[in-house]
Amino acid sequence: MSFLLIDDHALLRDGLALLLASANPGTPCLQAGSLGEGLRLAATRPDLTLVLLDLDLPDSQGTGGISPLMECCPTARVVVLSAHEDTLTVEACIDAGASGFVHKSAGFEELSAALAMVTAGGIPLPQRVLQASTRPEPNALAALSARQHDVLQQLLRGASNKVIERQLGLSTSTVKTHLAEIYRRLGATNRTQAVVAAAALGLRITPEAGEP
């Protein structure tokens, strides 16, 4: 188990590393100032479980860095760090495969709480995004079948339909059927809305076999 921080501000990286270390003693926390450097480090750490990614890097702007990181370390969660938290930006990150969004200009306590949520399997999202989302019924998750829960977990990890098929051994049509039911239960029309709705209900990402 290890973490990777990718941000071009060294002072912020050091502060985030200290917060993560205080909540996860003994867990290595690597640092990179660019996407390229981060990808090189990620390639050397098969135990990587979490990547905190800034959206504004010298060699990557916007959501373009999310996909390469997910391809490089498919078992790691990618959580975005940004000083911008407008709904369109957050939704674009989730749509690209991010498993959360942390507003890095937040206060110390709020940032600490968000990072603690991340490492505990939670899906941190700005309150304004959660409040603006469709509010599913409180028992919506309980109404899903065990297999639909498996599909939803993959969705929260940012997995594409193809990855879900491969990870769960399901056909294309079966994945689409499960997704349709998940969307219906959560009052969503796409995967981004489903992730936001699940986060609003407090759903956490559970470790897969072999993960710490």
Backbone as CSV, one residue per row, in Angstrom:
resi,resn,N_x,N_y,N_z,CA_x,CA_y,CA_z,C_x,C_y,C_z
1,MET,0.844,-1.196,0.000,0.000,0.000,0.000,0.877,1.243,0.000
2,SER,0.622,2.151,-0.947,1.361,3.404,-0.989,0.496,4.479,-1.647
3,PHE,0.871,5.745,-1.425,0.147,6.882,-1.974,1.065,7.665,-2.903
4,LEU,0.443,8.421,-3.815,1.195,9.283,-4.713,0.503,10.633,-4.806
5,LEU,1.253,11.703,-4.543,0.749,13.066,-4.679,1.364,13.687,-5.922
6,ILE,0.526,14.196,-6.827,1.021,14.849,-8.040,0.515,16.288,-8.044
7,ASP,1.415,17.215,-7.755,1.086,18.646,-7.704,2.377,19.417,-7.893
8,ASP,2.319,20.522,-8.615,3.550,21.258,-8.881,3.908,22.252,-7.784
9,HIS,3.126,22.302,-6.710,3.442,23.157,-5.568,4.022,22.288,-4.445
10,ALA,5.331,22.400,-4.250,6.019,21.533,-3.282,5.495,21.722,-1.871
11,LEU,5.193,22.959,-1.499,4.724,23.230,-0.133,3.394,22.532,0.124
12,LEU,2.494,22.584,-0.848,1.200,21.914,-0.704,1.397,20.400,-0.633
13,ARG,2.270,19.869,-1.489,2.541,18.425,-1.448,3.042,18.004,-0.078
14,ASP,3.964,18.763,0.480,4.510,18.418,1.796,3.419,18.431,2.861
15,GLY,2.538,19.425,2.785,1.448,19.513,3.763,0.495,18.339,3.641
16,LEU,0.143,17.986,2.399,-0.752,16.850,2.186,-0.093,15.544,2.624
17,ALA,1.198,15.418,2.357,1.923,14.211,2.767,1.903,14.056,4.282
18,LEU,2.052,15.168,5.004,2.004,15.115,6.461,0.622,14.691,6.955
19,LEU,-0.425,15.205,6.304,-1.787,14.839,6.699,-2.030,13.353,6.460
20,LEU,-1.586,12.866,5.306,-1.772,11.447,5.006,-0.959,10.568,5.951
21,ALA,0.267,11.005,6.262,1.132,10.219,7.151,0.551,10.139,8.558
22,SER,-0.071,11.230,9.013,-0.636,11.231,10.364,-1.804,10.264,10.477
23,ALA,-2.547,10.094,9.366,-3.700,9.191,9.379,-3.337,7.768,8.977
24,ASN,-2.158,7.603,8.334,-1.746,6.288,7.836,-0.266,6.063,8.137
25,PRO,0.082,5.891,9.407,1.490,5.734,9.781,2.164,4.579,9.050
26,GLY,3.352,4.847,8.561,4.121,3.800,7.910,3.812,3.576,6.445
27,THR,2.798,4.263,5.896,2.461,4.107,4.486,3.297,5.060,3.644
28,PRO,4.080,4.552,2.688,4.896,5.437,1.850,4.035,6.419,1.068
29,CYS,4.502,7.648,0.980,3.788,8.678,0.228,4.768,9.323,-0.743
30,LEU,4.665,8.986,-2.017,5.545,9.514,-3.051,5.036,10.869,-3.527
31,GLN,5.939,11.681,-4.062,5.568,13.007,-4.537,6.119,13.251,-5.928
32,ALA,5.322,13.933,-6.752,5.748,14.291,-8.105,5.243,15.690,-8.431
33,GLY,6.035,16.426,-9.209,5.658,17.791,-9.579,5.053,17.909,-10.960
34,SER,4.924,16.788,-11.668,4.339,16.796,-13.015,3.681,15.454,-13.271
35,LEU,2.842,15.401,-14.306,2.183,14.148,-14.649,3.210,13.117,-15.108
36,GLY,4.166,13.542,-15.940,5.178,12.613,-16.425,5.961,11.974,-15.300
37,GLU,6.364,12.800,-14.329,7.093,12.269,-13.182,6.206,11.332,-12.377
38,GLY,4.944,11.694,-12.231,4.019,10.851,-11.491,3.818,9.499,-12.147
39,LEU,3.702,9.487,-13.475,3.535,8.227,-14.196,4.766,7.346,-14.051
40,ARG,5.946,7.953,-14.064,7.179,7.164,-13.892,7.233,6.543,-12.502
41,LEU,6.847,7.310,-11.486,6.837,6.773,-10.132,5.775,5.685,-9.982
42,ALA,4.605,5.935,-10.560,3.504,4.969,-10.443,3.884,3.630,-11.054
43,ALA,4.652,3.673,-12.142,5.042,2.438,-12.823,5.960,1.569,-11.970
44,THR,6.582,2.173,-10.945,7.506,1.418,-10.083,6.834,0.912,-8.815
45,ARG,5.540,1.253,-8.627,4.859,0.902,-7.376,3.596,0.101,-7.648
46,PRO,3.697,-1.223,-7.750,2.504,-2.041,-7.950,1.563,-2.018,-6.751
47,ASP,2.066,-1.535,-5.597,1.237,-1.474,-4.390,0.501,-0.144,-4.266
48,LEU,0.543,0.683,-5.307,-0.083,2.001,-5.242,-1.597,1.860,-5.112
49,THR,-2.168,2.516,-4.098,-3.609,2.406,-3.865,-4.352,3.726,-4.045
50,LEU,-3.635,4.851,-3.969,-4.291,6.144,-4.057,-3.383,7.151,-4.749
51,VAL,-3.950,7.883,-5.714,-3.248,8.982,-6.370,-4.061,10.250,-6.176
52,LEU,-3.441,11.282,-5.623,-4.063,12.598,-5.525,-3.491,13.445,-6.645
53,LEU,-4.327,13.882,-7.565,-3.886,14.519,-8.805,-4.388,15.956,-8.922
54,ASP,-3.457,16.884,-9.080,-3.816,18.271,-9.353,-4.242,18.390,-10.818
55,LEU,-5.228,19.242,-11.088,-5.692,19.413,-12.462,-4.815,20.358,-13.273
56,ASP,-4.036,21.194,-12.603,-3.220,22.193,-13.304,-1.743,21.877,-13.105
57,LEU,-1.187,21.156,-14.064,0.208,20.740,-13.997,0.971,21.299,-15.197
58,PRO,2.299,21.400,-15.099,3.074,21.928,-16.221,2.874,21.150,-17.521
59,ASP,2.646,19.835,-17.415,2.501,19.003,-18.604,1.120,18.384,-18.760
60,SER,0.144,18.888,-18.011,-1.218,18.357,-18.119,-2.207,19.357,-17.531
61,GLN,-3.218,19.696,-18.308,-4.248,20.621,-17.860,-5.608,19.944,-17.921
62,GLY,-6.438,20.204,-16.931,-7.775,19.628,-16.925,-7.765,18.147,-16.600
63,THR,-8.723,17.430,-17.153,-8.914,16.021,-16.799,-8.019,15.072,-17.597
64,GLY,-7.156,15.606,-18.455,-6.352,14.763,-19.336,-5.414,13.808,-18.628
65,GLY,-5.046,14.087,-17.370,-4.119,13.216,-16.660,-4.773,12.010,-16.011
66,ILE,-6.099,12.005,-15.914,-6.787,10.930,-15.190,-6.658,9.597,-15.906
67,SER,-6.968,9.571,-17.184,-6.940,8.322,-17.941,-5.560,7.664,-17.978
68,PRO,-4.472,8.416,-18.258,-3.147,7.762,-18.256,-2.795,7.147,-16.908
69,LEU,-3.189,7.801,-15.822,-2.904,7.263,-14.500,-3.687,5.981,-14.247
70,MET,-4.941,5.956,-14.672,-5.754,4.762,-14.467,-5.238,3.592,-15.298
71,GLU,-4.702,3.899,-16.479,-4.117,2.842,-17.304,-2.814,2.336,-16.693
72,CYS,-2.051,3.252,-16.098,-0.758,2.895,-15.517,-0.916,2.096,-14.228
73,CYS,-1.889,2.481,-13.410,-2.099,1.804,-12.119,-3.598,1.547,-11.929
74,PRO,-4.119,0.518,-12.605,-5.565,0.265,-12.618,-6.170,-0.079,-11.263
75,THR,-5.353,-0.510,-10.290,-5.917,-0.853,-8.979,-5.943,0.340,-8.026
76,ALA,-5.375,1.463,-8.445,-5.340,2.647,-7.580,-6.545,3.542,-7.831
77,ARG,-6.980,4.217,-6.799,-8.021,5.231,-6.943,-7.359,6.557,-7.283
78,VAL,-7.937,7.273,-8.231,-7.449,8.604,-8.594,-8.445,9.630,-8.052
79,VAL,-7.964,10.484,-7.157,-8.799,11.538,-6.572,-8.202,12.877,-6.980
80,VAL,-9.044,13.751,-7.486,-8.585,15.031,-8.023,-8.445,16.074,-6.930
81,LEU,-7.368,16.850,-7.032,-7.153,18.029,-6.199,-7.319,19.255,-7.083
82,SER,-8.086,20.231,-6.634,-8.239,21.428,-7.452,-8.721,22.601,-6.611
83,ALA,-8.325,23.797,-7.048,-8.824,25.015,-6.403,-10.171,25.406,-6.997
84,HIS,-10.584,24.722,-8.043,-11.883,24.981,-8.683,-12.839,23.862,-8.289
85,GLU,-14.059,24.220,-7.944,-15.009,23.177,-7.563,-16.387,23.414,-8.171
86,ASP,-16.426,24.063,-9.348,-17.709,24.225,-10.019,-18.220,22.857,-10.452
87,THR,-19.507,22.742,-10.552,-20.145,21.451,-10.816,-19.659,20.814,-12.109
88,LEU,-19.487,21.610,-13.163,-19.061,21.058,-14.446,-17.673,20.427,-14.344
89,THR,-16.763,21.083,-13.624,-15.419,20.538,-13.454,-15.457,19.232,-12.680
90,VAL,-16.206,19.213,-11.574,-16.302,18.000,-10.755,-16.897,16.853,-11.562
91,GLU,-17.977,17.127,-12.284,-18.624,16.080,-13.072,-17.707,15.571,-14.190
92,ALA,-16.925,16.472,-14.788,-15.992,16.052,-15.839,-14.937,15.113,-15.271
93,CYS,-14.486,15.386,-14.051,-13.496,14.516,-13.405,-14.075,13.137,-13.114
94,ILE,-15.284,13.101,-12.581,-15.934,11.825,-12.286,-16.173,11.049,-13.579
95,ASP,-16.618,11.758,-14.614,-16.869,11.115,-15.898,-15.587,10.528,-16.489
96,ALA,-14.444,11.178,-16.205,-13.156,10.691,-16.713,-12.628,9.516,-15.905
97,GLY,-13.257,9.226,-14.759,-12.853,8.064,-13.971,-12.347,8.350,-12.576
98,ALA,-12.335,9.618,-12.162,-11.881,9.949,-10.813,-12.847,9.386,-9.778
99,SER,-12.302,9.028,-8.608,-13.108,8.463,-7.524,-13.333,9.468,-6.404
100,GLY,-13.229,10.734,-6.717,-13.456,11.763,-5.718,-12.834,13.074,-6.160
101,PHE,-13.158,14.131,-5.409,-12.705,15.472,-5.755,-12.513,16.245,-4.457
102,VAL,-11.296,16.726,-4.228,-10.980,17.451,-3.002,-10.609,18.889,-3.357
103,HIS,-11.290,19.822,-2.728,-11.003,21.245,-2.946,-9.774,21.621,-2.122
104,LYS,-8.629,21.824,-2.785,-7.375,21.956,-2.055,-7.194,23.286,-1.351
105,SER,-8.065,24.245,-1.627,-7.971,25.511,-0.900,-8.843,25.512,0.353
106,ALA,-9.378,24.341,0.701,-10.204,24.228,1.907,-9.341,24.403,3.152
107,GLY,-9.995,24.643,4.274,-9.292,24.797,5.538,-8.688,23.479,5.997
108,PHE,-7.820,23.563,7.002,-7.083,22.397,7.485,-8.017,21.273,7.918
109,GLU,-9.022,21.590,8.723,-9.910,20.547,9.241,-10.714,19.899,8.118
110,GLU,-11.197,20.717,7.186,-11.991,20.190,6.076,-11.135,19.305,5.174
111,LEU,-9.912,19.753,4.915,-9.012,18.971,4.075,-8.623,17.664,4.756
112,SER,-8.361,17.727,6.060,-8.028,16.518,6.813,-9.174,15.518,6.763
113,ALA,-10.399,16.024,6.926,-11.569,15.150,6.893,-11.737,14.509,5.525
114,ALA,-11.483,15.288,4.460,-11.619,14.759,3.103,-10.595,13.665,2.836
115,LEU,-9.350,13.885,3.267,-8.307,12.886,3.052,-8.570,11.627,3.884
116,ALA,-9.084,11.821,5.105,-9.438,10.665,5.929,-10.557,9.856,5.266
117,MET,-11.500,10.553,4.656,-12.587,9.879,3.944,-12.043,9.072,2.771
118,VAL,-11.097,9.666,2.040,-10.507,8.986,0.892,-9.851,7.683,1.314
119,THR,-8.995,7.744,2.334,-8.246,6.561,2.749,-9.143,5.515,3.401
120,ALA,-10.331,5.915,3.843,-11.279,4.963,4.423,-12.225,4.388,3.365
121,GLY,-11.999,4.752,2.104,-12.831,4.219,1.042,-13.994,5.100,0.657
122,GLY,-14.088,6.288,1.255,-15.171,7.198,0.931,-14.953,7.907,-0.389
123,ILE,-15.983,8.614,-0.832,-15.951,9.324,-2.107,-16.152,10.812,-1.822
124,PRO,-15.082,11.552,-1.578,-15.232,12.959,-1.228,-15.651,13.804,-2.429
125,LEU,-16.692,14.593,-2.241,-17.158,15.512,-3.272,-17.577,16.812,-2.592
126,PRO,-17.472,17.953,-3.286,-17.890,19.225,-2.692,-19.366,19.205,-2.301
127,GLN,-19.679,19.858,-1.194,-21.054,19.877,-0.710,-22.023,20.446,-1.738
128,ARG,-21.590,21.450,-2.473,-22.502,22.063,-3.441,-22.900,21.064,-4.531
129,VAL,-21.983,20.156,-4.868,-22.289,19.134,-5.869,-23.239,18.101,-5.283
130,LEU,-22.987,17.678,-4.046,-23.872,16.709,-3.400,-25.273,17.272,-3.201
131,GLN,-25.341,18.530,-2.806,-26.646,19.151,-2.550,-27.439,19.353,-3.833
132,ALA,-26.736,19.530,-4.946,-27.418,19.756,-6.215,-27.814,18.465,-6.906
133,SER,-27.338,17.337,-6.393,-27.619,16.062,-7.048,-29.034,15.577,-6.739
134,THR,-29.497,14.674,-7.586,-30.775,14.022,-7.334,-30.656,13.200,-6.060
135,ARG,-31.618,13.346,-5.173,-31.549,12.629,-3.901,-32.272,11.294,-4.019
136,PRO,-31.527,10.190,-4.055,-32.171,8.876,-4.150,-32.855,8.512,-2.836
137,GLU,-33.727,7.527,-2.894,-34.367,7.030,-1.681,-33.307,6.453,-0.738
138,PRO,-33.460,6.644,0.583,-32.461,6.151,1.533,-32.181,4.659,1.414
139,ASN,-33.179,3.882,0.970,-33.000,2.426,0.863,-32.646,1.992,-0.557
140,ALA,-32.236,2.940,-1.390,-31.957,2.632,-2.798,-30.862,1.583,-2.932
141,LEU,-29.820,1.681,-2.118,-28.712,0.724,-2.215,-29.137,-0.669,-1.780
142,ALA,-30.003,-0.738,-0.775,-30.467,-2.037,-0.273,-31.290,-2.771,-1.322
143,ALA,-31.868,-2.020,-2.258,-32.710,-2.635,-3.286,-31.902,-3.267,-4.411
144,LEU,-30.580,-3.006,-4.444,-29.735,-3.566,-5.491,-29.356,-5.009,-5.161
145,SER,-29.202,-5.813,-6.186,-28.746,-7.189,-5.990,-27.259,-7.203,-5.670
146,ALA,-26.755,-8.350,-5.222,-25.333,-8.462,-4.901,-24.473,-8.155,-6.126
147,ARG,-24.882,-8.645,-7.303,-24.104,-8.397,-8.513,-24.159,-6.933,-8.906
148,GLN,-25.296,-6.295,-8.694,-25.407,-4.867,-8.997,-24.528,-4.045,-8.065
149,HIS,-24.383,-4.498,-6.829,-23.455,-3.842,-5.906,-22.018,-3.973,-6.421
150,ASP,-21.683,-5.150,-6.954,-20.349,-5.347,-7.517,-20.099,-4.376,-8.677
151,VAL,-21.090,-4.238,-9.532,-20.963,-3.322,-10.674,-20.836,-1.878,-10.190
152,LEU,-21.612,-1.527,-9.188,-21.550,-0.166,-8.652,-20.190,0.113,-8.034
153,GLN,-19.616,-0.863,-7.355,-18.275,-0.691,-6.791,-17.258,-0.409,-7.899
154,GLN,-17.357,-1.124,-8.993,-16.460,-0.880,-10.120,-16.685,0.521,-10.692
155,LEU,-17.932,0.937,-10.720,-18.274,2.273,-11.214,-17.615,3.342,-10.349
156,LEU,-17.643,3.132,-9.033,-17.049,4.097,-8.110,-15.535,4.171,-8.282
157,ARG,-14.943,3.088,-8.753,-13.499,3.068,-8.998,-13.133,3.702,-10.336
158,GLY,-14.149,4.129,-11.081,-13.890,4.769,-12.364,-13.747,3.800,-13.517
159,ALA,-14.138,2.548,-13.329,-13.965,1.532,-14.367,-14.911,1.761,-15.536
160,SER,-14.408,1.564,-16.734,-15.237,1.626,-17.929,-16.070,0.350,-18.025
161,ASN,-17.045,0.344,-18.945,-17.850,-0.857,-19.123,-16.982,-2.060,-19.480
162,LYS,-15.975,-1.844,-20.331,-15.093,-2.946,-20.730,-14.332,-3.509,-19.529
163,VAL,-13.867,-2.617,-18.665,-13.143,-3.070,-17.475,-14.084,-3.828,-16.536
164,ILE,-15.304,-3.335,-16.388,-16.289,-4.019,-15.533,-16.548,-5.429,-16.074
165,GLU,-16.701,-5.537,-17.392,-16.911,-6.859,-18.001,-15.763,-7.799,-17.654
166,ARG,-14.547,-7.298,-17.790,-13.364,-8.135,-17.559,-13.209,-8.484,-16.083
167,GLN,-13.398,-7.497,-15.212,-13.205,-7.720,-13.780,-14.242,-8.680,-13.200
168,LEU,-15.467,-8.592,-13.688,-16.551,-9.390,-13.106,-16.953,-10.576,-13.961
169,GLY,-16.332,-10.733,-15.131,-16.660,-11.855,-15.989,-18.075,-11.790,-16.524
170,LEU,-18.520,-10.592,-16.905,-19.884,-10.393,-17.388,-19.881,-10.027,-18.865
171,SER,-20.996,-10.283,-19.515,-21.133,-9.908,-20.917,-21.467,-8.426,-21.030
172,THR,-21.301,-7.875,-22.220,-21.618,-6.471,-22.461,-23.072,-6.173,-22.134
173,SER,-23.982,-7.026,-22.588,-25.407,-6.791,-22.364,-25.764,-6.887,-20.882
174,THR,-25.117,-7.809,-20.162,-25.403,-7.949,-18.728,-24.951,-6.714,-17.959
175,VAL,-23.769,-6.181,-18.289,-23.290,-4.963,-17.630,-24.256,-3.814,-17.894
176,LYS,-24.702,-3.679,-19.129,-25.644,-2.595,-19.464,-26.954,-2.751,-18.699
177,THR,-27.413,-3.992,-18.550,-28.657,-4.238,-17.802,-28.495,-3.859,-16.336
178,HIS,-27.369,-4.255,-15.741,-27.119,-3.909,-14.343,-26.994,-2.396,-14.164
179,LEU,-26.302,-1.738,-15.084,-26.142,-0.283,-14.987,-27.491,0.421,-15.089
180,ALA,-28.349,-0.059,-15.975,-29.666,0.549,-16.136,-30.460,0.467,-14.830
181,GLU,-30.371,-0.672,-14.150,-31.090,-0.830,-12.887,-30.473,0.032,-11.786
182,ILE,-29.148,0.119,-11.771,-28.468,0.986,-10.797,-28.905,2.433,-10.998
183,TYR,-28.906,2.890,-12.251,-29.321,4.258,-12.545,-30.766,4.489,-12.100
184,ARG,-31.622,3.521,-12.385,-33.035,3.674,-12.024,-33.198,3.793,-10.514
185,ARG,-32.512,2.930,-9.773,-32.638,2.945,-8.317,-32.075,4.229,-7.701
186,LEU,-31.005,4.762,-8.320,-30.361,5.951,-7.763,-30.900,7.244,-8.358
187,GLY,-31.862,7.139,-9.253,-32.422,8.340,-9.874,-31.427,9.036,-10.776
188,ALA,-30.559,8.246,-11.411,-29.505,8.796,-12.261,-29.769,8.441,-13.720
189,THR,-29.139,9.197,-14.612,-29.252,8.903,-16.040,-27.902,8.544,-16.657
190,ASN,-26.814,8.668,-15.872,-25.492,8.311,-16.380,-24.590,7.941,-15.204
191,ARG,-23.359,7.497,-15.518,-22.467,7.012,-14.476,-22.033,8.124,-13.530
192,THR,-21.858,9.334,-14.031,-21.455,10.442,-13.162,-22.509,10.715,-12.108
193,GLN,-23.758,10.796,-12.540,-24.848,11.026,-11.581,-24.968,9.874,-10.596
194,ALA,-24.706,8.664,-11.052,-24.782,7.502,-10.157,-23.706,7.571,-9.085
195,VAL,-22.481,7.963,-9.464,-21.397,8.082,-8.489,-21.719,9.167,-7.465
196,VAL,-22.219,10.304,-7.934,-22.574,11.397,-7.017,-23.682,10.952,-6.069
197,ALA,-24.690,10.251,-6.591,-25.791,9.778,-5.750,-25.293,8.785,-4.714
198,ALA,-24.403,7.880,-5.119,-23.847,6.903,-4.178,-23.029,7.601,-3.099
199,ALA,-22.285,8.625,-3.491,-21.506,9.391,-2.513,-22.431,10.097,-1.531
200,ALA,-23.531,10.629,-2.029,-24.491,11.310,-1.161,-25.107,10.355,-0.148
201,LEU,-25.197,9.078,-0.514,-25.740,8.064,0.394,-24.674,7.501,1.335
202,GLY,-23.436,7.955,1.154,-22.362,7.520,2.052,-21.735,6.199,1.690
203,LEU,-21.941,5.711,0.456,-21.353,4.436,0.056,-19.834,4.543,0.012
204,ARG,-19.153,3.503,0.474,-17.692,3.464,0.454,-17.199,2.389,-0.505
205,ILE,-16.002,2.607,-1.008,-15.381,1.620,-1.886,-14.752,0.537,-1.014
206,THR,-15.114,-0.696,-1.270,-14.589,-1.810,-0.482,-13.356,-2.405,-1.172
207,PRO,-12.348,-2.791,-0.399,-11.140,-3.374,-1.001,-11.464,-4.656,-1.753
208,GLU,-10.783,-4.834,-2.876,-10.940,-6.067,-3.632,-9.946,-7.104,-3.118
209,ALA,-10.094,-8.339,-3.549,-9.202,-9.410,-3.114,-7.752,-9.051,-3.407
210,GLY,-6.917,-9.166,-2.392,-5.501,-8.865,-2.553,-5.137,-7.432,-2.222
211,GLU,-6.142,-6.554,-2.069,-5.870,-5.177,-1.700,-5.787,-5.056,-0.182
212,PRO,-4.989,-4.064,0.316,-4.880,-3.879,1.769,-6.155,-3.307,2.334
